[in-house]
PDB file of C-alpha atoms in Angstrom:
ATOM      1  CA  ILE A   1     112.125  80.063 115.756  1.00  0.00           C
ATOM      2  CA  LEU A   2     112.655  76.322 116.069  1.00  0.00           C
ATOM      3  CA  CYS A   3     116.187  74.945 116.345  1.00  0.00           C
ATOM      4  CA  VAL A   4     117.131  71.286 115.854  1.00  0.00           C
ATOM      5  CA  SER A   5     119.562  71.162 118.806  1.00  0.00           C
ATOM      6  CA  LYS A   6     120.664  73.123 121.864  1.00  0.00           C
ATOM      7  CA  LYS A   7     123.878  73.975 120.049  1.00  0.00           C
ATOM      8  CA  THR A   8     121.925  75.471 117.158  1.00  0.00           C
ATOM      9  CA  LYS A   9     119.798  77.390 119.672  1.00  0.00           C
ATOM     10  CA  ALA A  10     122.907  78.796 121.355  1.00  0.00           C
ATOM     11  CA  ILE A  11     124.306  79.954 118.018  1.00  0.00           C
ATOM     12  CA  SER A  12     120.962  81.563 117.118  1.00  0.00           C
ATOM     13  CA  GLU A  13     120.848  83.418 120.431  1.00  0.00           C
ATOM     14  CA  GLU A  14     124.074  85.202 119.494  1.00  0.00           C
ATOM     15  CA  ASN A  15     122.273  86.922 116.607  1.00  0.00           C
ATOM     16  CA  ILE A  16     118.668  87.212 117.806  1.00  0.00           C
ATOM     17  CA  SER A  17     117.922  89.564 120.689  1.00  0.00           C
ATOM     18  CA  ASP A  18     114.557  88.112 121.741  1.00  0.00           C
ATOM     19  CA  HIS A  19     115.608  84.716 123.139  1.00  0.00           C
ATOM     20  CA  GLU A  20     112.038  83.848 124.121  1.00  0.00           C
ATOM     21  CA  LYS A  21     111.255  83.375 120.442  1.00  0.00           C
ATOM     22  CA  ILE A  22     113.855  80.612 120.122  1.00  0.00           C
ATOM     23  CA  GLN A  23     112.927  77.045 121.038  1.00  0.00           C
ATOM     24  CA  CYS A  24     114.804  73.743 120.712  1.00  0.00           C
ATOM     25  CA  ILE A  25     112.915  70.823 119.212  1.00  0.00           C
ATOM     26  CA  TYR A  26     115.186  67.961 118.299  1.00  0.00           C
ATOM     27  CA  HIS A  27     115.156  66.828 114.712  1.00  0.00           C
ATOM     28  CA  GLY A  28     113.549  63.389 114.803  1.00  0.00           C
ATOM     29  CA  THR A  29     113.596  60.285 112.666  1.00  0.00           C
ATOM     30  CA  SER A  30     110.727  58.097 111.564  1.00  0.00           C
ATOM     31  CA  LEU A  31     110.795  54.579 112.965  1.00  0.00           C
ATOM     32  CA  ARG A  32     108.161  53.385 110.508  1.00  0.00           C
ATOM     33  CA  ASP A  33     110.305  53.342 107.373  1.00  0.00           C
ATOM     34  CA  LYS A  34     113.523  51.825 108.705  1.00  0.00           C
ATOM     35  CA  SER A  35     114.407  48.720 106.761  1.00  0.00           C
ATOM     36  CA  ALA A  36     117.443  46.449 106.655  1.00  0.00           C
ATOM     37  CA  GLU A  37     116.552  45.360 103.136  1.00  0.00           C
ATOM     38  CA  ASN A  38     119.126  46.171 100.467  1.00  0.00           C
ATOM     39  CA  THR A  39     120.052  45.214  96.951  1.00  0.00           C
ATOM     40  CA  PHE A  40     123.371  43.493  97.652  1.00  0.00           C
ATOM     41  CA  SER A  41     125.777  42.334 100.315  1.00  0.00           C
ATOM     42  CA  ILE A  42     128.656  44.779 100.772  1.00  0.00           C
ATOM     43  CA  ARG A  43     130.924  41.964 101.931  1.00  0.00           C
ATOM     44  CA  GLU A  44     130.192  39.875  98.833  1.00  0.00           C
ATOM     45  CA  HIS A  45     130.230  42.877  96.489  1.00  0.00           C
ATOM     46  CA  LEU A  46     133.700  43.926  97.685  1.00  0.00           C
ATOM     47  CA  LYS A  47     134.937  40.344  98.116  1.00  0.00           C
ATOM     48  CA  LEU A  48     135.794  40.894 101.764  1.00  0.00           C
ATOM     49  CA  LYS A  49     136.846  38.062 104.058  1.00  0.00           C
ATOM     50  CA  LYS A  50     134.510  36.996 106.846  1.00  0.00           C
ATOM     51  CA  ASN A  51     136.854  38.301 109.540  1.00  0.00           C
ATOM     52  CA  THR A  52     137.198  41.751 107.936  1.00  0.00           C
ATOM     53  CA  LEU A  53     135.484  44.431 110.019  1.00  0.00           C
ATOM     54  CA  ILE A  54     133.485  47.015 108.091  1.00  0.00           C
ATOM     55  CA  VAL A  55     133.705  50.622 109.267  1.00  0.00           C
ATOM     56  CA  GLY A  56     130.937  52.508 107.497  1.00  0.00           C
ATOM     57  CA  ASN A  57     129.870  56.053 106.765  1.00  0.00           C
ATOM     58  CA  ILE A  58     126.918  57.536 104.881  1.00  0.00           C
ATOM     59  CA  ALA A  59     127.365  61.142 103.764  1.00  0.00           C
ATOM     60  CA  ASN A  60     127.381  63.093 100.535  1.00  0.00           C
ATOM     61  CA  HIS A  61     130.763  64.429  99.415  1.00  0.00           C
ATOM     62  CA  ILE A  62     130.441  67.957 100.808  1.00  0.00           C
ATOM     63  CA  TRP A  63     132.963  69.850 102.916  1.00  0.00           C
ATOM     64  CA  PRO A  64     131.135  69.684 106.314  1.00  0.00           C
ATOM     65  CA  LYS A  65     131.429  65.875 106.268  1.00  0.00           C
ATOM     66  CA  ASP A  66     135.258  66.112 106.198  1.00  0.00           C
ATOM     67  CA  LEU A  67     135.836  62.836 104.387  1.00  0.00           C
ATOM     68  CA  LYS A  68     139.581  63.529 104.281  1.00  0.00           C
ATOM     69  CA  THR A  69     139.569  62.773 107.999  1.00  0.00           C
ATOM     70  CA  PHE A  70     137.638  59.566 107.254  1.00  0.00           C
ATOM     71  CA  ILE A  71     140.498  58.552 104.936  1.00  0.00           C
ATOM     72  CA  ARG A  72     143.162  59.547 107.459  1.00  0.00           C
ATOM     73  CA  VAL A  73     141.510  57.399 110.133  1.00  0.00           C
ATOM     74  CA  ALA A  74     141.878  54.446 107.776  1.00  0.00           C
ATOM     75  CA  ASP A  75     145.502  55.365 107.144  1.00  0.00           C
ATOM     76  CA  GLU A  76     146.236  55.530 110.878  1.00  0.00           C
ATOM     77  CA  LEU A  77     144.716  52.113 111.567  1.00  0.00           C
ATOM     78  CA  VAL A  78     145.768  50.226 108.439  1.00  0.00           C
ATOM     79  CA  ASN A  79     149.168  51.698 107.598  1.00  0.00           C
ATOM     80  CA  THR A  80     150.461  53.068 110.897  1.00  0.00           C
ATOM     81  CA  GLN A  81     149.027  50.529 113.329  1.00  0.00           C
ATOM     82  CA  LYS A  82     149.107  47.700 110.774  1.00  0.00           C
ATOM     83  CA  ILE A  83     145.543  46.509 111.368  1.00  0.00           C
ATOM     84  CA  LYS A  84     144.841  44.940 108.001  1.00  0.00           C
ATOM     85  CA  ASP A  85     141.492  43.210 108.657  1.00  0.00           C
ATOM     86  CA  LEU A  86     139.560  46.475 108.279  1.00  0.00           C
ATOM     87  CA  HIS A  87     137.625  47.884 105.343  1.00  0.00           C
ATOM     88  CA  PHE A  88     136.194  51.408 105.266  1.00  0.00           C
ATOM     89  CA  VAL A  89     132.979  51.770 103.270  1.00  0.00           C
ATOM     90  CA  GLN A  90     131.636  55.196 102.332  1.00  0.00           C
ATOM     91  CA  ILE A  91     128.207  55.675 100.738  1.00  0.00           C
ATOM     92  CA  GLY A  92     127.190  59.087  99.419  1.00  0.00           C
ATOM     93  CA  ALA A  93     126.772  61.220  96.313  1.00  0.00           C
ATOM     94  CA  PHE A  94     130.038  62.085  94.584  1.00  0.00           C
ATOM     95  CA  SER A  95     130.923  65.747  93.994  1.00  0.00           C
ATOM     96  CA  GLU A  96     133.759  67.949  92.780  1.00  0.00           C
ATOM     97  CA  LEU A  97     135.596  66.931  95.975  1.00  0.00           C
ATOM     98  CA  THR A  98     135.589  63.231  95.121  1.00  0.00           C
ATOM     99  CA  PRO A  99     138.672  63.229  92.847  1.00  0.00           C
ATOM    100  CA  SER A 100     140.800  64.727  95.638  1.00  0.00           C
ATOM    101  CA  TYR A 101     139.561  62.027  98.029  1.00  0.00           C
ATOM    102  CA  LYS A 102     140.394  59.280  95.557  1.00  0.00           C
ATOM    103  CA  LYS A 103     143.830  60.789  94.939  1.00  0.00           C
ATOM    104  CA  LEU A 104     144.501  60.802  98.686  1.00  0.00           C
ATOM    105  CA  ILE A 105     143.430  57.153  98.940  1.00  0.00           C
ATOM    106  CA  LYS A 106     145.824  56.257  96.122  1.00  0.00           C
ATOM    107  CA  ASN A 107     148.711  58.249  97.597  1.00  0.00           C
ATOM    108  CA  LEU A 108     148.247  56.502 100.946  1.00  0.00           C
ATOM    109  CA  LYS A 109     148.019  53.100  99.237  1.00  0.00           C
ATOM    110  CA  LEU A 110     144.611  52.407 100.742  1.00  0.00           C
ATOM    111  CA  GLU A 111     142.797  51.200  97.618  1.00  0.00           C
ATOM    112  CA  LYS A 112     142.317  47.721  99.143  1.00  0.00           C
ATOM    113  CA  HIS A 113     140.953  49.128 102.389  1.00  0.00           C
ATOM    114  CA  ILE A 114     138.555  51.938 101.368  1.00  0.00           C
ATOM    115  CA  SER A 115     135.585  51.769  98.995  1.00  0.00           C
ATOM    116  CA  PHE A 116     133.562  54.783  97.874  1.00  0.00           C
ATOM    117  CA  LEU A 117     130.249  53.409  96.591  1.00  0.00           C
ATOM    118  CA  ASN A 118     128.654  56.695  95.449  1.00  0.00           C
ATOM    119  CA  LYS A 119     124.958  57.366  96.052  1.00  0.00           C
ATOM    120  CA  ILE A 120     122.828  54.277  96.664  1.00  0.00           C
ATOM    121  CA  PRO A 121     119.014  54.433  97.012  1.00  0.00           C
ATOM    122  CA  GLU A 122     117.778  53.647 100.532  1.00  0.00           C
ATOM    123  CA  ALA A 123     121.370  53.684 101.755  1.00  0.00           C
ATOM    124  CA  SER A 124     120.398  53.394 105.423  1.00  0.00           C
ATOM    125  CA  GLY A 125     119.401  49.796 104.746  1.00  0.00           C
ATOM    126  CA  PHE A 126     123.094  48.961 104.472  1.00  0.00           C
ATOM    127  CA  ILE A 127     123.917  50.155 108.005  1.00  0.00           C
ATOM    128  CA  PRO A 128     123.277  46.714 109.601  1.00  0.00           C
ATOM    129  CA  GLN A 129     126.171  45.455 107.466  1.00  0.00           C
ATOM    130  CA  PHE A 130     128.555  47.855 109.243  1.00  0.00           C
ATOM    131  CA  ASP A 131     130.425  46.725 112.341  1.00  0.00           C
ATOM    132  CA  ILE A 132     131.093  50.331 113.377  1.00  0.00           C
ATOM    133  CA  SER A 133     129.656  53.614 112.128  1.00  0.00           C
ATOM    134  CA  LEU A 134     132.205  56.412 111.755  1.00  0.00           C
ATOM    135  CA  MET A 135     131.208  60.093 111.536  1.00  0.00           C
ATOM    136  CA  THR A 136     134.029  62.547 110.768  1.00  0.00           C
ATOM    137  CA  SER A 137     132.082  65.780 110.227  1.00  0.00           C
ATOM    138  CA  GLU A 138     133.458  69.198 111.109  1.00  0.00           C
ATOM    139  CA  SER A 139     129.999  70.815 111.061  1.00  0.00           C
ATOM    140  CA  GLU A 140     126.614  69.212 111.792  1.00  0.00           C
ATOM    141  CA  GLY A 141     123.162  69.567 113.211  1.00  0.00           C
ATOM    142  CA  ILE A 142     122.249  66.025 114.256  1.00  0.00           C
ATOM    143  CA  PRO A 143     122.820  63.670 111.303  1.00  0.00           C
ATOM    144  CA  GLN A 144     120.278  61.041 110.360  1.00  0.00           C
ATOM    145  CA  PHE A 145     123.157  58.592 109.937  1.00  0.00           C
ATOM    146  CA  ILE A 146     123.651  58.572 113.709  1.00  0.00           C
ATOM    147  CA  TYR A 147     119.945  58.044 114.419  1.00  0.00           C
ATOM    148  CA  GLU A 148     119.839  55.249 111.849  1.00  0.00           C
ATOM    149  CA  SER A 149     122.919  53.595 113.349  1.00  0.00           C
ATOM    150  CA  PHE A 150     121.171  53.712 116.738  1.00  0.00           C
ATOM    151  CA  TYR A 151     118.120  52.052 115.206  1.00  0.00           C
ATOM    152  CA  HIS A 152     120.132  49.288 113.539  1.00  0.00           C
ATOM    153  CA  ASN A 153     122.234  48.546 116.657  1.00  0.00           C
ATOM    154  CA  VAL A 154     125.560  49.687 115.196  1.00  0.00           C
ATOM    155  CA  PRO A 155     127.956  51.483 117.607  1.00  0.00           C
ATOM    156  CA  VAL A 156     129.054  54.999 116.673  1.00  0.00           C
ATOM    157  CA  VAL A 157     132.426  56.732 116.790  1.00  0.00           C
ATOM    158  CA  SER A 158     132.030  60.400 115.891  1.00  0.00           C
ATOM    159  CA  THR A 159     133.377  63.906 116.101  1.00  0.00           C
ATOM    160  CA  ASP A 160     131.799  66.079 118.787  1.00  0.00           C
ATOM    161  CA  VAL A 161     130.468  68.845 116.539  1.00  0.00           C
ATOM    162  CA  GLY A 162     127.068  70.525 116.446  1.00  0.00           C
ATOM    163  CA  GLY A 163     124.304  68.713 118.278  1.00  0.00           C
ATOM    164  CA  ILE A 164     126.039  65.320 118.277  1.00  0.00           C
ATOM    165  CA  PRO A 165     127.146  65.567 121.959  1.00  0.00           C
ATOM    166  CA  GLU A 166     123.467  65.991 122.823  1.00  0.00           C
ATOM    167  CA  VAL A 167     122.709  62.475 121.565  1.00  0.00           C
ATOM    168  CA  ILE A 168     126.018  60.702 122.295  1.00  0.00           C
ATOM    169  CA  THR A 169     127.901  60.679 125.596  1.00  0.00           C
ATOM    170  CA  THR A 170     131.408  59.235 125.408  1.00  0.00           C
ATOM    171  CA  MET A 171     131.681  55.763 126.917  1.00  0.00           C
ATOM    172  CA  ASP A 172     127.947  55.770 127.675  1.00  0.00           C
ATOM    173  CA  ASN A 173     126.472  55.181 124.220  1.00  0.00           C
ATOM    174  CA  GLY A 174     129.353  55.935 121.862  1.00  0.00           C
ATOM    175  CA  ILE A 175     132.746  57.579 121.520  1.00  0.00           C
ATOM    176  CA  LEU A 176     133.280  61.265 120.642  1.00  0.00           C
ATOM    177  CA  THR A 177     136.469  63.063 119.666  1.00  0.00           C
ATOM    178  CA  PRO A 178     137.361  66.592 118.499  1.00  0.00           C
ATOM    179  CA  ALA A 179     136.868  67.413 114.814  1.00  0.00           C
ATOM    180  CA  HIS A 180     139.802  66.610 112.488  1.00  0.00           C
ATOM    181  CA  ASP A 181     141.526  64.456 115.131  1.00  0.00           C
ATOM    182  CA  TYR A 182     141.962  61.302 113.071  1.00  0.00           C
ATOM    183  CA  LYS A 183     144.243  59.723 115.667  1.00  0.00           C
ATOM    184  CA  LYS A 184     141.619  60.030 118.417  1.00  0.00           C
ATOM    185  CA  LEU A 185     138.942  58.680 116.061  1.00  0.00           C
ATOM    186  CA  ALA A 186     141.215  55.742 115.249  1.00  0.00           C
ATOM    187  CA  GLU A 187     141.754  55.161 118.983  1.00  0.00           C
ATOM    188  CA  GLY A 188     137.979  55.075 119.441  1.00  0.00           C
ATOM    189  CA  ILE A 189     137.545  52.448 116.746  1.00  0.00           C
ATOM    190  CA  LEU A 190     140.393  50.391 118.165  1.00  0.00           C
ATOM    191  CA  HIS A 191     138.897  50.627 121.659  1.00  0.00           C
ATOM    192  CA  LEU A 192     135.609  49.224 120.342  1.00  0.00           C
ATOM    193  CA  ILE A 193     137.399  46.416 118.530  1.00  0.00           C
ATOM    194  CA  GLU A 194     139.359  45.476 121.655  1.00  0.00           C
ATOM    195  CA  ASN A 195     136.331  45.738 123.959  1.00  0.00           C
ATOM    196  CA  PRO A 196     133.434  44.060 122.097  1.00  0.00           C
ATOM    197  CA  GLU A 197     131.228  44.175 125.205  1.00  0.00           C
ATOM    198  CA  LEU A 198     130.964  47.938 124.670  1.00  0.00           C
ATOM    199  CA  LYS A 199     128.979  47.355 121.482  1.00  0.00           C
ATOM    200  CA  LEU A 200     126.108  45.829 123.466  1.00  0.00           C
ATOM    201  CA  LYS A 201     126.174  48.648 126.007  1.00  0.00           C
ATOM    202  CA  PHE A 202     126.399  51.430 123.426  1.00  0.00           C
ATOM    203  CA  THR A 203     123.693  50.072 121.145  1.00  0.00           C
ATOM    204  CA  ARG A 204     121.266  49.304 123.978  1.00  0.00           C
ATOM    205  CA  ILE A 205     121.483  52.798 125.466  1.00  0.00           C
ATOM    206  CA  SER A 206     121.461  54.446 122.032  1.00  0.00           C
ATOM    207  CA  LYS A 207     118.271  52.672 120.998  1.00  0.00           C
ATOM    208  CA  GLU A 208     116.579  53.666 124.264  1.00  0.00           C
ATOM    209  CA  LYS A 209     117.580  57.292 123.691  1.00  0.00           C
ATOM    210  CA  LEU A 210     116.286  57.159 120.130  1.00  0.00           C
ATOM    211  CA  HIS A 211     112.866  55.858 121.126  1.00  0.00           C
ATOM    212  CA  HIS A 212     112.489  58.202 124.115  1.00  0.00           C
ATOM    213  CA  ASN A 213     113.773  61.450 122.625  1.00  0.00           C
ATOM    214  CA  PHE A 214     114.462  61.533 118.914  1.00  0.00           C
ATOM    215  CA  THR A 215     111.543  60.171 116.890  1.00  0.00           C
ATOM    216  CA  SER A 216     109.550  62.114 114.300  1.00  0.00           C
ATOM    217  CA  GLU A 217     106.430  61.521 116.400  1.00  0.00           C
ATOM    218  CA  ILE A 218     107.991  63.300 119.389  1.00  0.00           C
ATOM    219  CA  MET A 219     109.190  66.103 117.107  1.00  0.00           C
ATOM    220  CA  ALA A 220     105.686  66.505 115.624  1.00  0.00           C
ATOM    221  CA  TYR A 221     104.014  66.520 119.063  1.00  0.00           C
ATOM    222  CA  GLN A 222     106.397  69.156 120.417  1.00  0.00           C
ATOM    223  CA  THR A 223     106.018  71.289 117.282  1.00  0.00           C
ATOM    224  CA  LEU A 224     102.220  71.111 117.543  1.00  0.00           C
ATOM    225  CA  ASN A 225     102.391  72.266 121.159  1.00  0.00           C
ATOM    226  CA  ILE A 226     104.483  75.281 120.122  1.00  0.00           C
ATOM    227  CA  TYR A 227     101.862  76.215 117.520  1.00  0.00           C
ATOM    228  CA  LYS A 228      99.063  75.807 120.085  1.00  0.00           C
ATOM    229  CA  SER A 229     100.974  77.987 122.531  1.00  0.00           C
ATOM    230  CA  ILE A 230     101.326  80.733 119.925  1.00  0.00           C
ATOM    231  CA  LEU A 231      97.693  80.531 118.824  1.00  0.00           C
ATOM    232  CA  TYR A 232      95.939  80.001 122.138  1.00  0.00           C
ATOM    233  CA  GLY A 233      98.431  81.047 124.787  1.00  0.00           C
ATOM    234  CA  SER A 234      98.942  77.536 126.188  1.00  0.00           C
ATOM    235  CA  ALA A 235      99.991  74.093 124.985  1.00  0.00           C
TER     236      ALA A 235
END
């Protein structure tokens, strides 16, 4: 039984008696198909000023992604802390949850500071246009969005759910906070804005981690060794 993170392995061990059957092989990402090419400039498309920082997220509109917290982070920074040169961009397939998100944006008077762009083909190509990647999930394995942000040298502020703490260490290569804590997430974004030197540190270490531990080639090699071990008794 192959698990995509140590956290997933620990959860599986609670329900499976034979722990020797459970192995952790990190879900990897292909480095061969990562492109920064895209069909339009987000800044031009949304008519954003040059000094406006883009906080981005890529996730479909499903409950584990907790996009209400994404909106509340924007509210904390824009309305409570009065930081107006921010724009929150969310890319992902709309769902039955989308109307409630849009209603919340309207109620908080954030229409000029949040844009939901729906599903866009090859969405990861837009990540280089983000200044900060924001992940607000309440349940995760290890999301591709984080790997892709690592690849494109964009610093990550995220919740500490699932396997995410296995790829991000706070103040080493990103900032983690508890799930649902929009104020802590906002503090993390503000800390990055106020300390731009952290971006270079975070992105350098993140890219090293990606190449050394979380590629599809490493995942395939480790999976093959598991199969060999089962078939022949040794890797």
